[in-house]
Coordinates of C-alpha atoms and ligand atoms in Angstrom, one line a residue:
X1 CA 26.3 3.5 2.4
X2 CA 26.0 -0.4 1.8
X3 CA 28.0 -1.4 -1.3
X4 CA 24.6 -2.5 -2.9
X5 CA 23.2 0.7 -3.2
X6 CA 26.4 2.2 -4.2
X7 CA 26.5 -0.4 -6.9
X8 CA 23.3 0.8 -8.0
X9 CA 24.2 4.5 -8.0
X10 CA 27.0 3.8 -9.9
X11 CA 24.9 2.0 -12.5
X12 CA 22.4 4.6 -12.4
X13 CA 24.6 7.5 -13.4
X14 CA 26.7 5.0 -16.3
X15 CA 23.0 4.0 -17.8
X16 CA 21.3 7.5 -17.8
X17 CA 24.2 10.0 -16.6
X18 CA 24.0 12.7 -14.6
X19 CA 22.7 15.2 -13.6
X20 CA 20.0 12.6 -12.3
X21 CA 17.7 11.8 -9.3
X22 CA 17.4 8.2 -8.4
X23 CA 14.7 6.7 -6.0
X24 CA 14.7 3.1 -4.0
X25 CA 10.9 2.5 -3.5
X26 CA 11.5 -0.4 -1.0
X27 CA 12.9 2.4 1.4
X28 CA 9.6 4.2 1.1
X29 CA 7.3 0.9 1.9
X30 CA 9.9 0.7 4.3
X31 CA 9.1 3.8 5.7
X32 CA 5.3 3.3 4.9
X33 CA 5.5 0.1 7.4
X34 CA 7.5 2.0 10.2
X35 CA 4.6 4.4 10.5
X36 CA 1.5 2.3 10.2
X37 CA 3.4 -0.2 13.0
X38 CA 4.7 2.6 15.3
X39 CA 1.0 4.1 15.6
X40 CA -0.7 0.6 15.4
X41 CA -2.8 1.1 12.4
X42 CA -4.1 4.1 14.4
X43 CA -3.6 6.9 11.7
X44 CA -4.2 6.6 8.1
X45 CA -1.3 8.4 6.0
X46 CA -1.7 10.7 3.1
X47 CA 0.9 11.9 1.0
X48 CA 1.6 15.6 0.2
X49 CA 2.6 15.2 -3.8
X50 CA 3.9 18.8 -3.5
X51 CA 7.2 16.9 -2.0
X52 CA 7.4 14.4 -5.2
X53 CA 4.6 14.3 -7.6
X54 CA 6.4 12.0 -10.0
X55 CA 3.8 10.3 -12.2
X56 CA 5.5 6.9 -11.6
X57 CA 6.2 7.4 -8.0
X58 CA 2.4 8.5 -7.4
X59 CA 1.5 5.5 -9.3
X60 CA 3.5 3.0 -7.5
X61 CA 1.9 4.4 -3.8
X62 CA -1.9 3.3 -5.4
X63 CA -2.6 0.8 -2.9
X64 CA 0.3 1.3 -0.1
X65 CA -0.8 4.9 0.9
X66 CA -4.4 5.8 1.5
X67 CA -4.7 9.0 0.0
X68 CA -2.8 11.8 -2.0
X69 CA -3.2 15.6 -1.0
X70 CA -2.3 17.6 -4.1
X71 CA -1.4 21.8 -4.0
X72 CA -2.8 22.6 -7.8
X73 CA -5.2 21.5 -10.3
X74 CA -1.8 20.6 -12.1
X75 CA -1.5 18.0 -9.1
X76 CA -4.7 16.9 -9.4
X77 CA -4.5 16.2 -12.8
X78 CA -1.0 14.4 -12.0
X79 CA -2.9 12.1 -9.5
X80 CA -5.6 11.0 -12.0
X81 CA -3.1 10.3 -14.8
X82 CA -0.9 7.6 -11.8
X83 CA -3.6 6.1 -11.4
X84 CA -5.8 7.4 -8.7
X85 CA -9.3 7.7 -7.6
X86 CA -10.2 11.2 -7.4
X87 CA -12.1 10.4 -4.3
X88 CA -8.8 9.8 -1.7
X89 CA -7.2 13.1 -2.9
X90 CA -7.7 16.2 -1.0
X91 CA -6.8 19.8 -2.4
X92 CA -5.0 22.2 -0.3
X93 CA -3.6 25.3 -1.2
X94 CA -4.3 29.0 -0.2
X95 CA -4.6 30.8 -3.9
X96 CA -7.0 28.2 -5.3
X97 CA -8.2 29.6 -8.1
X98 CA -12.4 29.5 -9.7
X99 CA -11.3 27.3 -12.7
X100 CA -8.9 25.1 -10.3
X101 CA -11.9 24.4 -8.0
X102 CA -14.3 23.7 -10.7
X103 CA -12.8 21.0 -12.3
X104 CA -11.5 19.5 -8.8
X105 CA -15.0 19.2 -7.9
X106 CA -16.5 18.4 -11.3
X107 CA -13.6 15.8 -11.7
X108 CA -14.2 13.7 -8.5
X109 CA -11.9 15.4 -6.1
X110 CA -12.4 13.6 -2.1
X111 CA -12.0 16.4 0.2
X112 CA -11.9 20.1 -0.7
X113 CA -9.4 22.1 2.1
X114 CA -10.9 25.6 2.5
X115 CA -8.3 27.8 3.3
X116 CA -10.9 30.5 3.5
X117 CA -14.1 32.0 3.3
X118 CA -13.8 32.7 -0.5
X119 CA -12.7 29.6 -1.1
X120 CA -16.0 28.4 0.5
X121 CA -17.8 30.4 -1.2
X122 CA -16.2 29.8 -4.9
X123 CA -16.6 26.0 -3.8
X124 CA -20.4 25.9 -3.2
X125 CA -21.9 27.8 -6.1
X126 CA -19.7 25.2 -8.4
X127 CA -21.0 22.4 -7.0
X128 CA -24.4 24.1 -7.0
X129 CA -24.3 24.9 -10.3
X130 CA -23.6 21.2 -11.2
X131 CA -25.8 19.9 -8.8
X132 CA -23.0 18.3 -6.6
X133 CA -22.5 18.3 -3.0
X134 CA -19.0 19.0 -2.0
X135 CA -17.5 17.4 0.9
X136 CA -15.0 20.0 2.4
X137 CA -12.2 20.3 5.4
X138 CA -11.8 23.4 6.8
X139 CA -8.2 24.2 7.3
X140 CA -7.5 26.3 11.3
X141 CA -4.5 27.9 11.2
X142 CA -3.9 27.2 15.8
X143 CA -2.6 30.3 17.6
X144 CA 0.7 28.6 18.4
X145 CA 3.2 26.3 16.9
X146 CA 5.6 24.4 19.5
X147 CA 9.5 25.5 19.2
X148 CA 11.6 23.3 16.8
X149 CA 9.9 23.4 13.5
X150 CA 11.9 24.1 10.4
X151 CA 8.8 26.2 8.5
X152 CA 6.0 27.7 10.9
X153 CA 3.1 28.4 8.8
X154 CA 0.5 29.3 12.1
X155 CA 1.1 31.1 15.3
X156 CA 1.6 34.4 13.6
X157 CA 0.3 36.3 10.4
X158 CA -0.2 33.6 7.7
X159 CA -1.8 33.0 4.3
X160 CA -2.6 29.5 5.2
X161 CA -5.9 28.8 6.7
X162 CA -8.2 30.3 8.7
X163 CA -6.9 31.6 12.3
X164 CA -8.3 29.7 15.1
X165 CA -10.4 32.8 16.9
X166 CA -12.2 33.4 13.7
X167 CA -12.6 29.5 12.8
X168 CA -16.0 28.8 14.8
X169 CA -18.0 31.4 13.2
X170 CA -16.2 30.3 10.1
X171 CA -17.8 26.6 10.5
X172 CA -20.9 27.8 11.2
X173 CA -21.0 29.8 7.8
X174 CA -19.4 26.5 5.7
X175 CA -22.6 24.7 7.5
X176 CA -25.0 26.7 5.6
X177 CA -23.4 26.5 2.0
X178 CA -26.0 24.4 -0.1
X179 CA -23.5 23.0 -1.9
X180 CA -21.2 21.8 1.0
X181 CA -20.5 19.1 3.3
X182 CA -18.3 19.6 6.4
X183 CA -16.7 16.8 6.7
X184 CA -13.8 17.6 9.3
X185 CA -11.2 19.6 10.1
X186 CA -7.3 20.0 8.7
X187 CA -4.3 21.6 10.2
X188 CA -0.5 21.9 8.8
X189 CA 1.2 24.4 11.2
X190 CA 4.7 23.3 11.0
X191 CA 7.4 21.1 8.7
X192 CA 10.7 19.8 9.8
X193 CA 10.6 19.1 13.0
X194 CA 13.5 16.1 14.5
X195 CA 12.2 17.1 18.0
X196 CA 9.9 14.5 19.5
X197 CA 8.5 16.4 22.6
X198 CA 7.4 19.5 19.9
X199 CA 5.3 17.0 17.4
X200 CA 3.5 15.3 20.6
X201 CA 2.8 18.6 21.8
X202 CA 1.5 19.8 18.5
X203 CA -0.8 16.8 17.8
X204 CA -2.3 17.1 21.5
X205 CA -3.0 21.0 20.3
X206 CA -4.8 19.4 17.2
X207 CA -6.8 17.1 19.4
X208 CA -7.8 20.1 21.3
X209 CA -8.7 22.0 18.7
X210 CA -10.9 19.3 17.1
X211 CA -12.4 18.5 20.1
X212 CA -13.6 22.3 20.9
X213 CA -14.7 23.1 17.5
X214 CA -16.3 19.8 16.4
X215 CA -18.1 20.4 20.4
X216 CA -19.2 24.1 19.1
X217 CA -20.5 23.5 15.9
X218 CA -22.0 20.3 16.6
X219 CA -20.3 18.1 13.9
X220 CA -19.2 14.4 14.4
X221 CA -16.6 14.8 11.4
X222 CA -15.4 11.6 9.1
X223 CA -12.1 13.1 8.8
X224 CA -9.4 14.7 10.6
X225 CA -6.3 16.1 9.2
X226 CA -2.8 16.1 11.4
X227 CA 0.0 17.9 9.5
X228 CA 2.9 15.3 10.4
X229 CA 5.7 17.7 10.9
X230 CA 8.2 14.6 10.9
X231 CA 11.5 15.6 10.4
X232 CA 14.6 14.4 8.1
X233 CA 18.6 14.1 9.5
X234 CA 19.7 15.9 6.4
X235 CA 22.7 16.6 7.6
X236 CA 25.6 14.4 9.3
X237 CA 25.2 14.7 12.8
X238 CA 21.1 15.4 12.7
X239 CA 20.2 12.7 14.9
X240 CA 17.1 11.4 13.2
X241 CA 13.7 11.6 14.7
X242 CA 12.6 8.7 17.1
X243 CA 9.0 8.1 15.4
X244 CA 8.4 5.3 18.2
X245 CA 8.7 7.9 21.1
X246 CA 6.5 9.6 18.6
X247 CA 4.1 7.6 18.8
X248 CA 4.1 5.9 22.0
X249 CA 3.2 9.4 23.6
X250 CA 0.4 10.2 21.5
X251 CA -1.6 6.9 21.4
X252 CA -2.8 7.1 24.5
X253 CA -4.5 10.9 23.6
X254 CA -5.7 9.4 20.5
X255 CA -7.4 6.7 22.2
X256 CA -8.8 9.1 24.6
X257 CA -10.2 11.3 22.1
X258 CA -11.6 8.5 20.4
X259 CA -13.8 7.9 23.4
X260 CA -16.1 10.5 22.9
X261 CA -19.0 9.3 20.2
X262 CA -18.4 12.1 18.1
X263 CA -15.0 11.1 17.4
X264 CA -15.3 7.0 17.8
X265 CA -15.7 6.7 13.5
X266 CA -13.7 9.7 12.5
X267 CA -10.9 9.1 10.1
X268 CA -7.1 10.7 12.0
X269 CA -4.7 11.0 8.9
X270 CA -1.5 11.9 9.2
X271 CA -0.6 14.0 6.0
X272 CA 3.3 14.1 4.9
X273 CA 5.5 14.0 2.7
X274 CA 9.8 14.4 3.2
X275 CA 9.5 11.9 6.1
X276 CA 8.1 8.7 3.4
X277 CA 10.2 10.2 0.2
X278 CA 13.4 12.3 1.3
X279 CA 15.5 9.4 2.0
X280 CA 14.6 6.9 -0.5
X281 CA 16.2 9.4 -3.5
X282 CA 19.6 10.5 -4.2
X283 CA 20.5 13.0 -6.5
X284 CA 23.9 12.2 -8.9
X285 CA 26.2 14.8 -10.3
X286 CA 29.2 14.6 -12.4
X287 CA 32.0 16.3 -11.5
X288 CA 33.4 18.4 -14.3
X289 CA 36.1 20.3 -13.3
X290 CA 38.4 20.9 -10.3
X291 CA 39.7 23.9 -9.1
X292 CA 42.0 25.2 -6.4
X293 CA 41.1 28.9 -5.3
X294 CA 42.8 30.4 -3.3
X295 CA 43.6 27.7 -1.1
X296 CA 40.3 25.8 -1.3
X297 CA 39.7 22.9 -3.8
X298 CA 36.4 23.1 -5.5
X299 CA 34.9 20.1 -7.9
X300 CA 32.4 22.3 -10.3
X301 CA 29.6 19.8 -11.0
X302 CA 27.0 19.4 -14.0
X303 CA 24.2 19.8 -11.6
X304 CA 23.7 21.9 -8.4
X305 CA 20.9 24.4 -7.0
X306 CA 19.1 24.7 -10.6
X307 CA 18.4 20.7 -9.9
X308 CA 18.3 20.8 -5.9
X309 CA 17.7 23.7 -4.5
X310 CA 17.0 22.6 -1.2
X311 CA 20.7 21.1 -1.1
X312 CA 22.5 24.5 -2.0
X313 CA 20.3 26.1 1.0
X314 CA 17.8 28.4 -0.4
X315 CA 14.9 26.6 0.3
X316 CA 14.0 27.6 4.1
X317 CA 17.4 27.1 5.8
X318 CA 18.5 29.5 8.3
X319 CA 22.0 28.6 8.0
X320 CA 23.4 26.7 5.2
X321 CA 24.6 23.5 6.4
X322 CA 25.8 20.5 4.0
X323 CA 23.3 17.8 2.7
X324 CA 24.9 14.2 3.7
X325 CA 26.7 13.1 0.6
X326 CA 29.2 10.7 -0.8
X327 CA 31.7 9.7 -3.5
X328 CA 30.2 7.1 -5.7
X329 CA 32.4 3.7 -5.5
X330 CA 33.8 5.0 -2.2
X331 CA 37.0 6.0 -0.9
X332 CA 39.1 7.2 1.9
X333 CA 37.7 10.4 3.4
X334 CA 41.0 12.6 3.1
X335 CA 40.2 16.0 2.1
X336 CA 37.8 19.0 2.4
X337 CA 36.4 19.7 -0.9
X338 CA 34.0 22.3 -2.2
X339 CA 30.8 21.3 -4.1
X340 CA 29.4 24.0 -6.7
X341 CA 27.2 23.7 -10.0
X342 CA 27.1 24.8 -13.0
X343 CA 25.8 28.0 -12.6
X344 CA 26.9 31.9 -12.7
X345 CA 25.7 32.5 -9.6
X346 CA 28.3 32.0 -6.4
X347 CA 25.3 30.9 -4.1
X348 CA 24.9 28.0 -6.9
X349 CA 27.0 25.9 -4.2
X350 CA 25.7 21.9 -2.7
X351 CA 28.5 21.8 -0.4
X352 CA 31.2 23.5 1.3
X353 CA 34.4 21.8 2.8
X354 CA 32.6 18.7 2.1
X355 CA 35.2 15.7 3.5
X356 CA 35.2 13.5 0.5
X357 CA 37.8 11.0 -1.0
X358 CA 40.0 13.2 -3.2
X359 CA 37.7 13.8 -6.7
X360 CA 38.6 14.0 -9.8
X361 CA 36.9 14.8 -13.4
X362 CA 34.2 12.0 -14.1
X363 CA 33.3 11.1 -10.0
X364 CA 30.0 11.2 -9.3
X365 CA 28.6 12.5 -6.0
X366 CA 25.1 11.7 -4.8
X367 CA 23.4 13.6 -2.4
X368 CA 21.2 12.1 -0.1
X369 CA 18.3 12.7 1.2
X370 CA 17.0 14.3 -1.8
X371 CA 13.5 12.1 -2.1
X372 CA 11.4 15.5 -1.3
X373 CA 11.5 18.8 -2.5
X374 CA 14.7 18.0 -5.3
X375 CA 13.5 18.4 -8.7
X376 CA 10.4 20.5 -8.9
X377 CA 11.2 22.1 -5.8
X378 CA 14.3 23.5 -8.5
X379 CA 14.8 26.5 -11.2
X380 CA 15.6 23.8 -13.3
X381 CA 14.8 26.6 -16.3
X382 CA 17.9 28.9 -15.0
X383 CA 20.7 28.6 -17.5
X384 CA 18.9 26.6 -19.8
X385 CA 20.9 23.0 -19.1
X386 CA 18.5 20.1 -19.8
X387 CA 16.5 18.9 -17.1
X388 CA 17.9 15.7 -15.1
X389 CA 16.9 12.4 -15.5
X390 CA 14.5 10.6 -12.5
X391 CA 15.1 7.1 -12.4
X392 CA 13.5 4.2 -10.2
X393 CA 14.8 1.0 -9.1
X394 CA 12.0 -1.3 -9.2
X395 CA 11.7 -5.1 -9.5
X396 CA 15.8 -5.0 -9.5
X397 CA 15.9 -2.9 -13.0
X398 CA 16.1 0.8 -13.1
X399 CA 13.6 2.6 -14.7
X400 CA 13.9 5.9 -16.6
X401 CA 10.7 7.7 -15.0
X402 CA 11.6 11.1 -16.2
X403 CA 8.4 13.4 -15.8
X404 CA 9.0 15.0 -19.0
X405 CA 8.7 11.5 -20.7
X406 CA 4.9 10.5 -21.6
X407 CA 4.2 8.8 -18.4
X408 CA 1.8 6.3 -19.6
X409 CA 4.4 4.1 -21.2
X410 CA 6.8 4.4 -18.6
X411 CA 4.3 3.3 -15.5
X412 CA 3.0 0.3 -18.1
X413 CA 6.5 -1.1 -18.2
X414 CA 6.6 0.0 -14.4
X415 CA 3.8 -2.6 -14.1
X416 CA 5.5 -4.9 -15.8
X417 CA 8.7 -4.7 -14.2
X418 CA 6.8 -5.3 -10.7
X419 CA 4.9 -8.3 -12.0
X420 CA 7.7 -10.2 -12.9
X421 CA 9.3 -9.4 -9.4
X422 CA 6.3 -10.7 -7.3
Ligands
LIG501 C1 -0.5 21.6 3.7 C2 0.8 20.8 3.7 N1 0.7 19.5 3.8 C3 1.8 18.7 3.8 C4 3.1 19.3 3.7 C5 4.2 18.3 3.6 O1 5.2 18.6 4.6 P1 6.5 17.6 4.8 O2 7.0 17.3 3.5 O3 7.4 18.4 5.6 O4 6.0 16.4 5.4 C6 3.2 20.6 3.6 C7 4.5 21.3 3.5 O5 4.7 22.4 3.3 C8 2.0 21.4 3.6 O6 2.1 22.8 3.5

């Protein structure tokens, strides 16, 4: 931890206290850059705002990501109130409902994802019925999903898509909706994944996949959707994933695939989310009380699984395993500590035999890696404490970009604050 993000962390939790979630933009242009450089400009990138829908966050990536794919009409609406054209957002999601697709499609939306027949269905007599033409993805669910992938969500039974076998005849169904365009093709089959040799072997299955039903239906698509699959070290000792290796190995397939006419103008997009946001954000909580049970020494915080659940462990982990964290203002490491929240629950625990510098009432421990899937990933509701703060450092001043504030005001003086900067 440099001493300049500490410094910030520290000012973070004295400004706006704790519990609270703090993001460092530059780390996600950082991030941004890393990927457009590693795959040479090759792939465009489109955020999943299921992993951070922030209002001031999505507002900030208008301009420095290409698109947005949101989950909900809710996300949807989120998108258009940062800032962004309706027509580089996509809308995925396997339960979309009548009234969800409606006013995506009446409001603009890019690129409908159709999970399934209904979907398609629903899809074309609204646009019909408005006179629109929908431009749609149809989402394959492939018949296997490489090992080393922290959520599979293909390869087996799954709500999520259509399966492979049945996705020709699907296509050639979606073709003859009047109130449809097939525009391309979209597959997420797996999250999570720190294993290079897995996501090359995954994307070469997407190529395939493209290439065989693009072939049998006769479409030249515009657009193409990879599900990244990149993977975060959320723990010490995860050896983080080497996007370069990556990348290297796929190029050449991608250039290959590009070869054939059909595929020479279609858009590839790599659609993620932890691997640009997980690491830019930390989440700060207070400790309130120490305790020494029965031979273990516990610090009871203000904020645990009710504001990160992902950190306790209940969001997907097969074992529980500690998030990376540290003492704010440093210290020696000298003893094991446990981390729990505020809760009356036992499994409302962040850490266990955590080796921090010895706490004591009033330290504040952030929790790293907590850019993705903290707050509204959370049962922030449980137990009724107020909801934590989100703050941004942007333009060297943190912001207070609390979604429950009105967001309008706050992404003005977000604008502001960038202005002066450049
Ligand atoms: C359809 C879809 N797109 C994108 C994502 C984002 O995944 P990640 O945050 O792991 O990159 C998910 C995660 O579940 C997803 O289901």
């Amino acid at each position: 931890m440099s001493g300049d993000r500490d410094d910030w962390l520290a000012a973070a939790a004295d400004q706006f206290g704790t519990p609270s979630f703090v993001y460092f933009p530059d780390d996600i242009a950082k991030r941004i850059e890393k990927l457009r450089s590693a795959f040479g400009g090759q792939l465009d990138l489109s955020f999943a705002v299921k992993s951070n829908p922030n209002p001031a966050l999505l507002h900030w990536m208008v301009g420095k990501i290409d698109l947005l794919d949101v989950s909900s009409i809710g996300e949807f609406h989120l998108a258009m109130e940062s800032g962004w054209d309706p027509a580089l957002v996509s809308f995925t999601g396997p339960a979309k409902r009548e009234f969800e697709i409606r006013e995506a499609v009446h409001g603009g939306l890019g690129l409908l994802v159709l999970e399934s027949l209904r979907e398609a269905r629903v899809a074309s007599e609204v646009a019909c019925a408005s006179g629109q033409v929908q431009p749609v993805l149809l989402r394959v669910a492939p018949d296997r999903v490489p090992r080393g992938f922290g959520d599979q969500m293909a390869g087996r039974p799954s709500p999520f898509g259509v399966d492979l076998p049945d996705a020709a005849a699907a296509l050639e169904l979606i073709a003859s909706m009047p109130g449809l365009r097939l525009a391309g093709l979209h597959i997420y089959s797996g999250t999570q994944c720190l294993k290079p040799d897995a996501i090359v072997e995954n994307y070469r299955g997407f190529l395939s996949i493209f290439e065989d039903l693009c072939e049998g239906a006769a479409l030249t698509p515009d657009s193409l959707v990879m599900g990244a699959g990149l993977g975060v070290a959320y723990h010490d000792g995860d050896v983080p994933l080497p996007l370069d290796a990556v990348a290297d190995a796929i190029l050449p397939d991608i250039a290959r695939f590009r070869e054939a006419p059909r595929f020479t103008k279609a858009k590839i997009k790599l659609e993620l989310g932890r691997y640009l946001v997980a690491e830019a954000g930390y989440f700060l909580t207070q400790v309130v009380s120490i305790k020494e049970s029965r031979g273990v020494r516990i610090a009871i915080c203000d904020g645990g699984m009710n504001n990160h659940l992902p950190a306790s462990g209940h969001f997907g982990m097969v074992i529980r395993r500690n998030y990376s964290m540290h003492r704010v203002g440093g210290g020696e490491v000298v003893e094991p500590v446990d981390i729990s929240g505020p809760l009356c629950t036992s499994i409302d625990r962040l850490g266990s035999g955590v080796r921090l510098p010895v706490l004591t009432e009033g330290d504040v421990i952030a929790v790293h890696n907590s850019g993705a899937y903290g707050l509204t990933a959370s049962p922030i509701h449980f137990i009724s404490h107020a909801p934590p703060a989100e703050l941004m450092l942007l333009g060297g001043v943190l912001h207070d970009v609390s979604r429950f504030l009105a967001p309008v005001s706050t992404l003005e003086s977000m604008s502001l604050a960038a202005a002066d900067a450049a």
